[in-house]
Short mmCIF file of C-alpha atoms and ligand atoms in Angstrom, two decimals:
data_model
loop_
_atom_site.label_atom_id
_atom_site.label_comp_id
_atom_site.label_asym_id
_atom_site.label_seq_id
_atom_site.Cartn_x
_atom_site.Cartn_y
_atom_site.Cartn_z
CA VAL A 11 0.00 0.00 0.00
CA ASP A 12 1.59 3.30 -1.09
CA ILE A 13 -1.03 5.69 0.13
CA VAL A 14 -4.31 5.52 2.05
CA LEU A 15 -7.03 7.93 0.95
CA PRO A 16 -10.31 8.77 2.63
CA ASP A 17 -13.49 8.35 0.61
CA LEU A 18 -13.88 11.71 -1.16
CA THR A 19 -17.46 11.03 -2.27
CA PHE A 20 -18.87 13.25 0.46
CA ALA A 21 -16.95 16.21 -0.97
CA GLU A 22 -18.03 15.45 -4.53
CA GLU A 23 -21.66 15.30 -3.44
CA LEU A 24 -21.29 18.88 -2.16
CA LYS A 25 -19.57 20.04 -5.34
CA GLY A 26 -22.10 22.73 -6.32
CA LYS A 27 -22.07 24.25 -2.83
CA LEU A 28 -18.33 24.32 -2.25
CA LYS A 29 -16.70 27.66 -3.12
CA GLY A 30 -13.02 27.12 -2.40
CA LEU A 31 -10.29 25.35 -0.47
CA ILE A 32 -8.72 27.33 2.37
CA LEU A 33 -5.45 25.90 3.70
CA THR A 34 -4.30 27.01 7.16
CA HIS A 35 -0.75 25.65 6.75
CA ALA A 36 1.44 23.33 4.69
CA HIS A 37 1.56 20.20 6.82
CA GLU A 38 0.86 17.05 4.87
CA ASP A 39 -2.33 16.28 6.80
CA HIS A 40 -3.66 19.70 5.73
CA ILE A 41 -2.57 19.91 2.08
CA GLY A 42 -1.92 16.27 1.19
CA ALA A 43 -5.44 15.75 -0.17
CA VAL A 44 -5.28 18.64 -2.63
CA PRO A 45 -3.67 16.71 -5.55
CA TYR A 46 -6.36 14.03 -5.21
CA LEU A 47 -9.29 16.30 -4.45
CA TRP A 48 -8.69 19.24 -6.76
CA ASN A 49 -9.26 17.54 -10.11
CA ARG A 50 -12.65 16.29 -8.88
CA LEU A 51 -13.82 19.65 -7.47
CA ARG A 52 -11.78 22.26 -9.42
CA LEU A 53 -11.98 24.90 -6.71
CA PRO A 54 -9.75 27.93 -6.15
CA VAL A 55 -7.30 27.71 -3.25
CA TRP A 56 -6.44 30.35 -0.61
CA CYS A 57 -3.36 30.07 1.59
CA SER A 58 -0.24 31.85 2.90
CA ASP A 59 3.00 32.35 0.93
CA PHE A 60 4.90 29.37 2.33
CA THR A 61 1.89 27.06 2.02
CA ALA A 62 1.50 28.17 -1.61
CA ALA A 63 5.19 27.48 -2.31
CA VAL A 64 4.97 23.97 -0.85
CA LEU A 65 1.69 23.26 -2.64
CA ARG A 66 3.10 24.41 -5.99
CA LEU A 67 6.04 22.01 -5.65
CA LYS A 68 3.66 19.24 -4.65
CA LEU A 69 1.26 19.92 -7.52
CA ALA A 70 4.14 20.04 -10.01
CA GLU A 71 4.07 16.24 -9.87
CA SER A 72 0.45 16.18 -11.11
CA GLU A 73 -0.68 16.77 -14.69
CA PHE A 74 -3.14 19.54 -13.71
CA GLY A 75 -0.77 21.32 -11.29
CA ARG A 76 -0.49 24.49 -13.37
CA GLN A 77 -4.26 24.88 -13.62
CA VAL A 78 -4.86 25.20 -9.86
CA PRO A 79 -5.62 28.84 -9.00
CA ILE A 80 -3.71 29.55 -5.78
CA ASN A 81 -4.48 32.86 -4.07
CA ARG A 82 -1.73 33.98 -1.70
CA VAL A 83 -3.10 35.85 1.30
CA LYS A 84 -1.23 37.77 4.01
CA PRO A 85 -2.35 37.66 7.67
CA GLY A 86 -4.96 40.36 8.30
CA GLN A 87 -5.82 40.71 4.59
CA ALA A 88 -9.57 40.36 3.95
CA PHE A 89 -10.73 38.02 1.16
CA GLU A 90 -14.04 36.54 0.11
CA VAL A 91 -14.89 32.94 -0.66
CA GLY A 92 -18.45 32.72 -1.95
CA PRO A 93 -20.71 34.38 0.64
CA PHE A 94 -18.05 34.19 3.38
CA GLY A 95 -15.83 37.02 4.53
CA CYS A 96 -12.43 35.60 5.47
CA ARG A 97 -9.20 36.69 7.13
CA PHE A 98 -6.08 34.88 8.37
CA ILE A 99 -4.48 35.50 11.77
CA HIS A 100 -0.84 34.51 12.08
CA MET A 101 -0.23 31.56 14.42
CA THR A 102 2.99 29.88 15.58
CA HIS A 103 3.23 26.20 14.70
CA SER A 104 5.99 23.74 13.76
CA ILE A 105 5.92 25.09 10.20
CA PRO A 106 6.21 28.68 8.89
CA ASP A 107 3.23 30.85 7.94
CA ALA A 108 0.54 28.89 9.80
CA ALA A 109 -2.73 30.75 10.24
CA ALA A 110 -6.05 30.73 11.99
CA LEU A 111 -9.08 31.46 9.82
CA VAL A 112 -11.70 34.04 10.77
CA LEU A 113 -14.82 33.15 8.83
CA ASP A 114 -17.75 35.58 8.79
CA THR A 115 -21.08 33.94 7.93
CA ARG A 116 -24.60 35.35 7.94
CA PHE A 117 -25.17 33.47 11.20
CA GLY A 118 -22.11 34.86 12.95
CA ARG A 119 -18.34 34.56 13.14
CA VAL A 120 -16.47 31.24 13.21
CA LEU A 121 -12.82 30.96 14.22
CA HIS A 122 -10.85 27.94 12.99
CA THR A 123 -7.53 28.01 14.83
CA GLY A 124 -5.72 25.66 12.46
CA ASP A 125 -2.74 24.05 14.22
CA TRP A 126 -1.07 26.41 16.69
CA LYS A 127 0.89 26.98 19.86
CA LEU A 128 2.09 29.96 21.88
CA ASP A 129 5.87 30.32 21.64
CA PRO A 130 7.63 33.48 22.89
CA ALA A 131 10.60 32.75 20.57
CA PRO A 132 9.61 30.57 17.59
CA MET A 133 12.95 31.18 15.76
CA VAL A 134 11.42 31.10 12.25
CA GLY A 135 8.38 33.25 11.48
CA GLU A 136 6.30 35.46 13.73
CA LYS A 137 4.74 34.80 17.12
CA THR A 138 1.03 34.00 17.38
CA ASP A 139 -0.84 37.28 16.92
CA ILE A 140 -2.38 37.58 20.39
CA PRO A 141 -3.76 41.14 19.93
CA ALA A 142 -5.64 40.05 16.78
CA LEU A 143 -7.11 37.03 18.61
CA GLU A 144 -8.12 39.20 21.57
CA GLN A 145 -9.89 41.59 19.23
CA VAL A 146 -11.74 38.71 17.56
CA GLY A 147 -12.86 37.56 21.02
CA LYS A 148 -14.04 41.06 21.93
CA ASP A 149 -16.03 41.29 18.69
CA GLY A 150 -17.80 38.00 19.52
CA VAL A 151 -17.40 34.48 18.15
CA LEU A 152 -20.28 32.14 17.42
CA ALA A 153 -18.15 29.01 17.21
CA MET A 154 -14.50 28.02 17.49
CA VAL A 155 -12.84 24.94 15.99
CA CYS A 156 -9.71 24.61 18.12
CA ASP A 157 -6.60 22.46 17.84
CA SER A 158 -6.31 20.93 21.31
CA THR A 159 -3.82 18.14 20.60
CA ASN A 160 -1.96 18.29 23.91
CA VAL A 161 -4.80 19.44 26.13
CA LEU A 162 -4.31 16.41 28.38
CA SER A 163 -0.81 17.68 29.21
CA PRO A 164 -0.53 20.43 31.82
CA GLY A 165 1.56 23.56 31.30
CA THR A 166 2.82 24.90 28.00
CA SER A 167 4.43 23.27 24.98
CA GLY A 168 7.80 25.04 25.35
CA SER A 169 9.85 27.19 23.02
CA GLU A 170 11.88 26.34 19.92
CA ALA A 171 14.58 28.71 21.26
CA GLU A 172 15.22 26.37 24.20
CA VAL A 173 15.47 23.38 21.85
CA ARG A 174 17.99 25.27 19.72
CA GLU A 175 20.19 25.93 22.74
CA SER A 176 19.95 22.35 23.97
CA LEU A 177 20.54 20.69 20.59
CA THR A 178 23.49 22.94 19.81
CA ALA A 179 25.24 21.90 23.03
CA LEU A 180 24.32 18.25 22.53
CA ILE A 181 25.59 18.04 18.95
CA LYS A 182 28.79 19.88 19.85
CA ALA A 183 29.56 17.23 22.47
CA GLN A 184 29.23 14.26 20.08
CA PRO A 185 32.50 12.67 18.93
CA LYS A 186 31.18 10.99 15.80
CA ARG A 187 28.56 11.36 13.12
CA VAL A 188 25.21 12.80 14.13
CA VAL A 189 21.93 11.91 12.44
CA LEU A 190 18.99 14.12 13.29
CA THR A 191 15.44 13.31 12.25
CA THR A 192 12.58 15.76 12.11
CA PHE A 193 9.55 16.60 10.06
CA ALA A 194 10.86 17.97 6.77
CA SER A 195 8.45 20.88 7.16
CA ASN A 196 9.81 21.96 10.57
CA ILE A 197 11.88 24.77 9.09
CA ALA A 198 12.82 26.19 12.50
CA ARG A 199 14.21 22.80 13.53
CA MET A 200 16.04 22.55 10.22
CA GLU A 201 17.58 25.97 10.84
CA THR A 202 18.52 24.79 14.33
CA ALA A 203 20.29 21.75 12.84
CA MET A 204 22.15 23.97 10.38
CA MET A 205 23.27 26.38 13.10
CA ALA A 206 24.17 23.58 15.51
CA ALA A 207 26.23 21.85 12.80
CA HIS A 208 28.00 25.13 12.03
CA ALA A 209 28.69 25.80 15.72
CA ALA A 210 30.19 22.32 16.08
CA GLY A 211 32.39 22.71 12.99
CA ARG A 212 30.43 20.04 11.14
CA GLU A 213 29.15 19.84 7.61
CA LEU A 214 25.46 19.23 7.07
CA PHE A 215 23.96 16.79 4.59
CA VAL A 216 20.26 16.83 3.87
CA VAL A 217 18.88 13.44 2.92
CA GLY A 218 15.65 12.87 1.05
CA ARG A 219 13.46 14.60 -1.50
CA SER A 220 10.94 16.05 0.96
CA MET A 221 13.74 17.75 2.89
CA ARG A 222 15.13 19.36 -0.25
CA ARG A 223 11.64 20.37 -1.38
CA MET A 224 10.93 22.11 1.93
CA ILE A 225 14.26 23.95 1.85
CA GLU A 226 13.45 25.16 -1.67
CA ALA A 227 10.00 26.38 -0.57
CA ALA A 228 11.43 28.09 2.54
CA ARG A 229 14.10 29.92 0.53
CA GLU A 230 11.54 30.97 -2.07
CA VAL A 231 9.60 32.95 0.55
CA GLY A 232 12.63 34.35 2.38
CA TYR A 233 13.45 31.81 5.13
CA LEU A 234 16.81 30.01 5.59
CA LYS A 235 18.55 32.77 3.64
CA ASN A 236 21.85 33.07 5.52
CA MET A 237 22.44 29.47 6.37
CA PRO A 238 25.75 27.65 5.83
CA PRO A 239 25.94 25.55 2.63
CA ILE A 240 24.36 22.12 2.59
CA ARG A 241 26.21 19.33 0.81
CA ASP A 242 24.97 16.54 -1.40
CA GLU A 243 24.01 13.41 0.49
CA ARG A 244 26.11 11.23 -1.85
CA ASP A 245 29.26 12.63 -0.17
CA ALA A 246 28.00 11.89 3.32
CA GLY A 247 30.06 8.79 4.07
CA LEU A 248 33.51 10.28 4.23
CA ASP A 249 34.30 11.73 7.64
CA PRO A 250 32.10 10.49 10.49
CA ALA A 251 33.71 12.80 13.01
CA ARG A 252 32.74 15.94 11.15
CA GLN A 253 29.36 15.28 9.66
CA GLY A 254 25.75 15.62 10.55
CA ALA A 255 22.89 14.39 8.37
CA LEU A 256 19.33 15.60 8.50
CA PRO A 257 16.83 13.06 7.17
CA ALA A 258 13.06 13.40 7.16
CA HIS A 259 11.21 10.84 9.25
CA ARG A 260 7.94 10.78 7.37
CA GLN A 261 8.88 8.06 4.95
CA PRO A 262 10.98 5.39 6.61
CA GLY A 263 12.88 3.38 4.04
CA ARG A 264 13.71 6.45 2.01
CA GLY A 265 15.47 9.49 3.47
CA GLN A 266 16.04 7.97 6.87
CA GLU A 267 17.30 4.68 5.59
CA ARG A 268 19.81 6.40 3.40
CA ALA A 269 21.06 8.24 6.46
CA LEU A 270 21.62 5.03 8.38
CA PRO A 271 25.21 3.84 8.76
CA GLY A 272 26.04 1.09 6.27
CA ARG A 273 23.14 1.95 3.95
CA ARG A 274 24.63 4.93 2.23
CA ARG A 275 26.39 5.14 -1.08
CA PRO A 276 29.33 5.26 -0.92
CA ALA A 277 29.35 3.05 2.18
CA PRO A 278 30.69 4.98 5.16
CA PRO A 279 33.76 3.72 7.02
CA ARG A 280 32.86 1.99 10.28
CA PRO A 281 34.50 3.74 13.25
CA ALA A 282 36.82 1.61 15.33
CA GLY A 283 35.97 0.66 18.88
CA ARG A 284 32.57 1.35 20.28
CA ARG A 285 29.78 1.07 17.73
CA ARG A 286 28.71 4.64 18.04
CA HIS A 287 27.95 6.09 14.66
CA GLY A 288 25.67 8.88 15.62
CA ASP A 289 22.86 10.25 17.65
CA LEU A 290 19.30 10.82 16.80
CA GLN A 291 16.35 12.92 17.70
CA LEU A 292 12.90 11.44 17.29
CA GLU A 293 9.99 13.79 16.93
CA ASP A 294 6.63 12.63 18.19
CA HIS A 295 3.32 13.41 16.63
CA PRO A 296 0.02 11.69 17.28
CA GLY A 297 -0.60 9.07 14.64
CA ASN A 298 3.12 8.57 13.90
CA GLU A 299 3.90 6.23 16.77
CA ARG A 300 4.25 3.09 14.65
CA THR A 301 6.52 4.86 12.14
CA LEU A 302 8.68 6.23 14.93
CA PHE A 303 9.05 2.93 16.75
CA ASN A 304 10.00 1.19 13.51
CA LEU A 305 12.57 3.87 12.71
CA HIS A 306 13.90 3.70 16.26
CA ASN A 307 14.38 -0.07 15.92
CA GLN A 308 16.06 0.29 12.52
CA LEU A 309 18.55 2.78 13.90
CA VAL A 310 19.37 0.72 16.97
CA ARG A 311 19.97 -2.35 14.77
CA SER A 312 22.30 -0.26 12.62
CA GLY A 313 24.49 0.57 15.61
CA VAL A 314 23.24 4.11 16.18
CA GLU A 315 22.98 5.33 19.75
CA VAL A 316 19.53 6.85 19.79
CA ILE A 317 18.85 9.96 21.86
CA THR A 318 15.20 10.87 22.21
CA GLU A 319 13.34 13.37 24.33
CA VAL A 320 13.32 10.72 27.05
CA ASP A 321 17.08 11.21 27.38
CA HIS A 322 17.53 14.89 26.52
CA PHE A 323 15.64 18.08 25.81
CA VAL A 324 15.56 17.77 22.02
CA HIS A 325 11.98 18.54 21.06
CA VAL A 326 8.98 20.74 21.75
CA SER A 327 5.56 20.08 20.28
CA GLY A 328 4.00 22.40 17.71
CA HIS A 329 0.61 22.01 19.36
CA PRO A 330 -0.81 23.69 22.46
CA CYS A 331 -0.77 22.19 25.94
CA ARG A 332 -3.49 22.80 28.47
CA ASP A 333 -2.46 26.30 29.65
CA GLU A 334 -2.30 27.50 26.05
CA VAL A 335 -5.69 26.03 25.18
CA GLU A 336 -7.10 27.67 28.29
CA GLN A 337 -5.64 31.03 27.26
CA MET A 338 -7.18 30.65 23.80
CA TYR A 339 -10.64 29.98 25.26
CA ARG A 340 -10.27 32.96 27.62
CA MET A 341 -9.42 35.20 24.66
CA ILE A 342 -12.09 33.96 22.27
CA ARG A 343 -14.96 32.94 24.61
CA PRO A 344 -16.91 31.22 21.77
CA ARG A 345 -20.59 30.45 22.19
CA SER A 346 -19.99 26.93 20.90
CA ARG A 347 -16.86 24.94 20.21
CA SER A 348 -15.41 21.91 18.47
CA ARG A 349 -11.97 20.36 18.77
CA SER A 350 -9.66 19.40 15.96
CA THR A 351 -6.41 17.41 15.87
CA ALA A 352 -7.08 16.06 19.34
CA ARG A 353 -6.14 12.81 20.96
CA PRO A 354 -8.83 10.40 22.10
CA ALA A 355 -9.51 10.43 25.81
CA THR A 356 -7.82 7.03 26.20
CA SER A 357 -4.42 8.50 25.28
CA ARG A 358 -1.97 9.55 27.93
CA PRO A 359 -0.56 13.06 28.38
CA THR A 360 2.29 13.76 26.00
CA CYS A 361 4.04 17.04 26.81
CA GLY A 362 6.39 16.16 29.67
CA SER A 363 9.63 14.73 28.34
CA ARG A 364 10.50 11.48 30.12
CA ARG A 365 6.96 10.74 31.11
CA ARG A 366 5.93 11.44 27.58
CA TRP A 367 7.77 8.70 25.76
CA ALA A 368 7.04 6.16 28.46
CA SER A 369 3.35 6.95 28.34
CA LEU A 370 3.34 6.78 24.56
CA SER A 371 4.92 3.36 24.73
CA ARG A 372 2.27 2.16 27.15
CA SER A 373 -0.63 3.59 25.24
CA TRP A 374 0.55 2.38 21.85
CA PRO A 375 -1.06 0.88 19.80
CA ARG A 376 -4.31 2.12 21.37
CA THR A 377 -3.29 5.67 20.51
CA ALA A 378 -5.06 6.79 17.38
CA ARG A 379 -5.42 10.06 15.60
CA CYS A 380 -8.70 11.96 15.57
CA TRP A 381 -8.59 13.36 12.08
CA SER A 382 -10.14 16.74 11.59
CA TRP A 383 -10.95 15.76 8.03
CA PRO A 384 -13.21 14.31 6.73
CA PRO A 385 -15.57 15.90 9.24
CA ALA A 386 -17.29 13.72 11.82
CA ARG A 387 -20.91 13.34 10.96
ZN1 ZN B 412 0.16 21.11 11.53
#
């Protein structure tokens, strides 16, 4: 099985009533359906600059890619989709240019938060636009659809700035090759890897097509401009003491596998003594547990010493924990509400570091993703 698709019949049945596709950000679970859905609905698309850049590269692989009308919208800029008045509010998330959608209907205002968090120092892109959200709350909101992924975890999700500091020190202390996995779309984490590699006197190799595609999209809209050069992955087997590699984790068997010791071309030399080829960060996201555990096992079998957030501070979530969700509800005070991208109640809390991985292990494979799309009936 290469790809699993939801039944899109429900969308086709609404074809005459649908006026457009509005994308809050460029994560795969928010734009991945567009190449499959668009040809059946042929609707215009609205999204931010970075989302548009990623979508264009994605659609370039389809035969109708050039036909898709993509409207780029800045935060705060008003636009209309059919009878709806729309506006984006900038939100921090683990990808640049994420946005909440303010949707004005004849029944009242709806706020769709998209995926978000509150981060005082997100490193790439702006902070969540709190004043704009407060104003929306003051004006009155009929309904809010809110990302509450980590609501079972107390406190806040933490800042990317703290991860940058921690990872930089960690990578600097490693004697041999370092492999770091992350979502390809986490541009702030990618920038962190580049800066950490530079600070440690290492060269960085990016492995995998999705990584290169995201870097291209980020540079197109002005991110990752002044970063040190990135070398071709085919050279990445030459000097284990000086190299770091940055593979995507989304597709095990592709980017990640090529980053594993002994699986690269040309084959890397095996360091003498202790079998310590590198270190690894694993990034958690609900729904990815099986992929992550498989990758973890692959790396351990390959002789890699794996460092996860259980061992070190190497990751913060891009989704809000309980205090952040509470702040959002205080600001917006919607008359009715619905959650999106949330864990089922049977899942354990996931924000705390050590407790987090252990609880994930216990809850897996019961843990399942509550998809925000297609909508629950
Ligand atoms: Zn997301």
